Amino acid sequence: MIFNILITDDNLIHQISVKYCIEDFNYNPLVAFNGQEAINILKSKPVDMIILDLQMPVMDGFEFLNWLKDHEEYSSIPVIVYSGMTDIDTVQEVLKYNVYGYYFKPITQIDQLLFSNAIKAALNYRRVNLELAQANKIIDNFINKKKEQA
């Protein structure tokens, strides 16, 4: 399975850093430089996970998280925040959005391993959710056919 990972960050160097952390995964990187570009990508392509910066022009990460919260159809997509904002109040605020993780920039060598493992876990979570949704559709179709036959 090839995963579409949406990297949302206005800094090209940080985008490359994230790509380096996930180079061993079977993935297709999608890149947005702000929250509005990320929304446009979400509306046009399937996305399996989002790696999100908080400080961006046009639409920042907080605005994007609020938008995501208001759009149920994207609620099963795991989000990992990767930000230079290291104060505890910001971290606590972001965690209220049920993000899959919060990592600080720049990523250290030790953090890289933890970050990669969090991404792997988030992608497994997404894969299982997609498989469950597909199984539920099959069950619903079977039940509906049985009802029609009765």
Short mmCIF file of C-alpha atoms in Angstrom, two decimals:
data_model
loop_
_atom_site.label_atom_id
_atom_site.label_comp_id
_atom_site.label_asym_id
_atom_site.label_seq_id
_atom_site.Cartn_x
_atom_site.Cartn_y
_atom_site.Cartn_z
CA MET A 1 0.00 0.00 0.00
CA ILE A 2 1.36 3.40 -0.98
CA PHE A 3 0.50 6.12 1.52
CA ASN A 4 -0.10 9.75 0.62
CA ILE A 5 1.58 11.84 3.30
CA LEU A 6 0.73 15.54 3.27
CA ILE A 7 3.66 17.60 4.53
CA THR A 8 2.38 21.08 5.39
CA ASP A 9 5.21 23.48 6.11
CA ASP A 10 6.28 26.78 4.57
CA ASN A 11 9.98 26.01 5.07
CA LEU A 12 11.59 23.94 2.31
CA ILE A 13 14.43 22.78 4.59
CA HIS A 14 11.95 21.38 7.11
CA GLN A 15 10.02 19.67 4.30
CA ILE A 16 13.24 17.94 3.23
CA SER A 17 13.96 16.97 6.84
CA VAL A 18 10.55 15.31 7.12
CA LYS A 19 11.03 13.53 3.79
CA TYR A 20 14.34 12.19 5.10
CA CYS A 21 12.56 10.74 8.17
CA ILE A 22 10.06 8.89 6.01
CA GLU A 23 12.25 7.86 3.08
CA ASP A 24 12.07 4.18 4.08
CA PHE A 25 8.27 4.15 3.92
CA ASN A 26 6.30 3.34 0.79
CA TYR A 27 4.78 6.78 0.38
CA ASN A 28 3.89 9.55 -2.00
CA PRO A 29 4.76 12.96 -0.55
CA LEU A 30 2.25 15.74 -1.06
CA VAL A 31 3.50 19.21 -0.14
CA ALA A 32 1.58 22.28 0.98
CA PHE A 33 3.19 25.55 2.05
CA ASN A 34 0.23 26.64 4.22
CA GLY A 35 -3.08 25.41 5.59
CA GLN A 36 -5.12 26.65 2.63
CA GLU A 37 -2.96 24.68 0.19
CA ALA A 38 -3.36 21.65 2.47
CA ILE A 39 -7.16 22.01 2.30
CA ASN A 40 -7.01 22.20 -1.49
CA ILE A 41 -4.97 18.99 -1.58
CA LEU A 42 -7.33 17.23 0.86
CA LYS A 43 -10.27 18.11 -1.38
CA SER A 44 -8.56 16.83 -4.52
CA LYS A 45 -6.50 13.78 -3.47
CA PRO A 46 -6.72 10.98 -0.93
CA VAL A 47 -4.47 11.72 2.07
CA ASP A 48 -3.42 9.09 4.61
CA MET A 49 -1.69 11.32 7.13
CA ILE A 50 -0.72 14.94 7.67
CA ILE A 51 2.52 16.32 9.08
CA LEU A 52 1.74 19.89 10.09
CA ASP A 53 3.70 22.98 11.01
CA LEU A 54 1.93 25.61 13.11
CA GLN A 55 3.52 28.86 11.96
CA MET A 56 2.74 29.45 8.28
CA PRO A 57 1.46 32.33 6.16
CA VAL A 58 -2.07 32.52 4.69
CA MET A 59 -3.55 29.87 7.02
CA ASP A 60 -1.54 28.69 10.01
CA GLY A 61 -1.63 25.27 11.63
CA PHE A 62 -4.15 26.28 14.30
CA GLU A 63 -6.59 27.55 11.68
CA PHE A 64 -6.06 24.36 9.71
CA LEU A 65 -6.71 22.17 12.78
CA ASN A 66 -9.94 24.12 13.41
CA TRP A 67 -10.99 23.60 9.80
CA LEU A 68 -10.17 19.90 10.05
CA LYS A 69 -12.22 19.59 13.25
CA ASP A 70 -15.23 21.08 11.43
CA HIS A 71 -15.01 18.63 8.50
CA GLU A 72 -15.93 15.15 9.69
CA GLU A 73 -14.95 13.50 6.41
CA TYR A 74 -11.28 14.08 7.25
CA SER A 75 -11.44 13.20 10.94
CA SER A 76 -9.85 9.77 10.54
CA ILE A 77 -6.66 11.18 9.01
CA PRO A 78 -3.91 11.18 11.65
CA VAL A 79 -2.07 14.48 12.15
CA ILE A 80 1.42 14.83 13.58
CA VAL A 81 2.48 18.36 14.46
CA TYR A 82 6.11 19.27 13.73
CA SER A 83 6.73 22.79 15.01
CA GLY A 84 9.30 25.21 16.36
CA MET A 85 6.78 26.33 19.00
CA THR A 86 8.08 24.65 22.15
CA ASP A 87 6.16 26.34 24.95
CA ILE A 88 3.94 24.12 27.06
CA ASP A 89 0.80 26.21 26.49
CA THR A 90 1.04 25.72 22.73
CA VAL A 91 1.64 21.98 23.09
CA GLN A 92 -1.35 21.62 25.44
CA GLU A 93 -3.56 23.63 23.08
CA VAL A 94 -2.58 21.52 20.08
CA LEU A 95 -3.10 18.26 21.95
CA LYS A 96 -6.76 19.24 22.45
CA TYR A 97 -7.19 18.55 18.73
CA ASN A 98 -6.37 14.86 19.25
CA VAL A 99 -3.27 15.02 17.10
CA TYR A 100 -1.24 11.84 16.85
CA GLY A 101 1.93 13.49 18.14
CA TYR A 102 3.83 16.75 18.65
CA TYR A 103 7.50 17.05 17.72
CA PHE A 104 9.83 20.03 18.00
CA LYS A 105 11.94 21.54 15.24
CA PRO A 106 14.71 20.99 14.53
CA ILE A 107 14.52 17.26 14.88
CA THR A 108 17.50 15.64 16.63
CA GLN A 109 18.95 12.28 15.69
CA ILE A 110 17.19 10.59 18.63
CA ASP A 111 13.93 12.39 17.86
CA GLN A 112 14.22 11.23 14.26
CA LEU A 113 13.80 7.62 15.37
CA LEU A 114 10.81 8.51 17.58
CA PHE A 115 9.31 10.69 14.83
CA SER A 116 9.70 7.89 12.25
CA ASN A 117 8.10 5.39 14.63
CA ALA A 118 5.18 7.76 15.30
CA ILE A 119 4.65 8.14 11.56
CA LYS A 120 4.74 4.37 11.10
CA ALA A 121 2.20 3.90 13.90
CA ALA A 122 -0.05 6.63 12.47
CA LEU A 123 0.05 5.00 9.02
CA ASN A 124 -0.81 1.62 10.53
CA TYR A 125 -3.70 3.27 12.36
CA ARG A 126 -4.89 4.78 9.08
CA ARG A 127 -4.56 1.45 7.23
CA VAL A 128 -6.62 -0.36 9.86
CA ASN A 129 -9.30 2.35 9.78
CA LEU A 130 -9.54 2.08 5.99
CA GLU A 131 -9.78 -1.71 6.18
CA LEU A 132 -12.50 -1.49 8.84
CA ALA A 133 -14.46 1.02 6.75
CA GLN A 134 -14.25 -1.30 3.76
CA ALA A 135 -15.37 -4.30 5.85
CA ASN A 136 -18.29 -2.28 7.23
CA LYS A 137 -19.42 -1.42 3.69
CA ILE A 138 -19.36 -5.08 2.73
CA ILE A 139 -21.37 -6.00 5.82
CA ASP A 140 -23.87 -3.17 5.18
CA ASN A 141 -24.31 -4.29 1.56
CA PHE A 142 -24.84 -7.88 2.67
CA ILE A 143 -27.44 -6.83 5.27
CA ASN A 144 -29.26 -4.61 2.76
CA LYS A 145 -29.41 -7.46 0.21
CA LYS A 146 -30.80 -9.81 2.86
CA LYS A 147 -33.46 -7.24 3.78
CA GLU A 148 -34.42 -6.85 0.13
CA GLN A 149 -34.74 -10.63 -0.25
CA ALA A 150 -36.96 -10.93 2.82
#
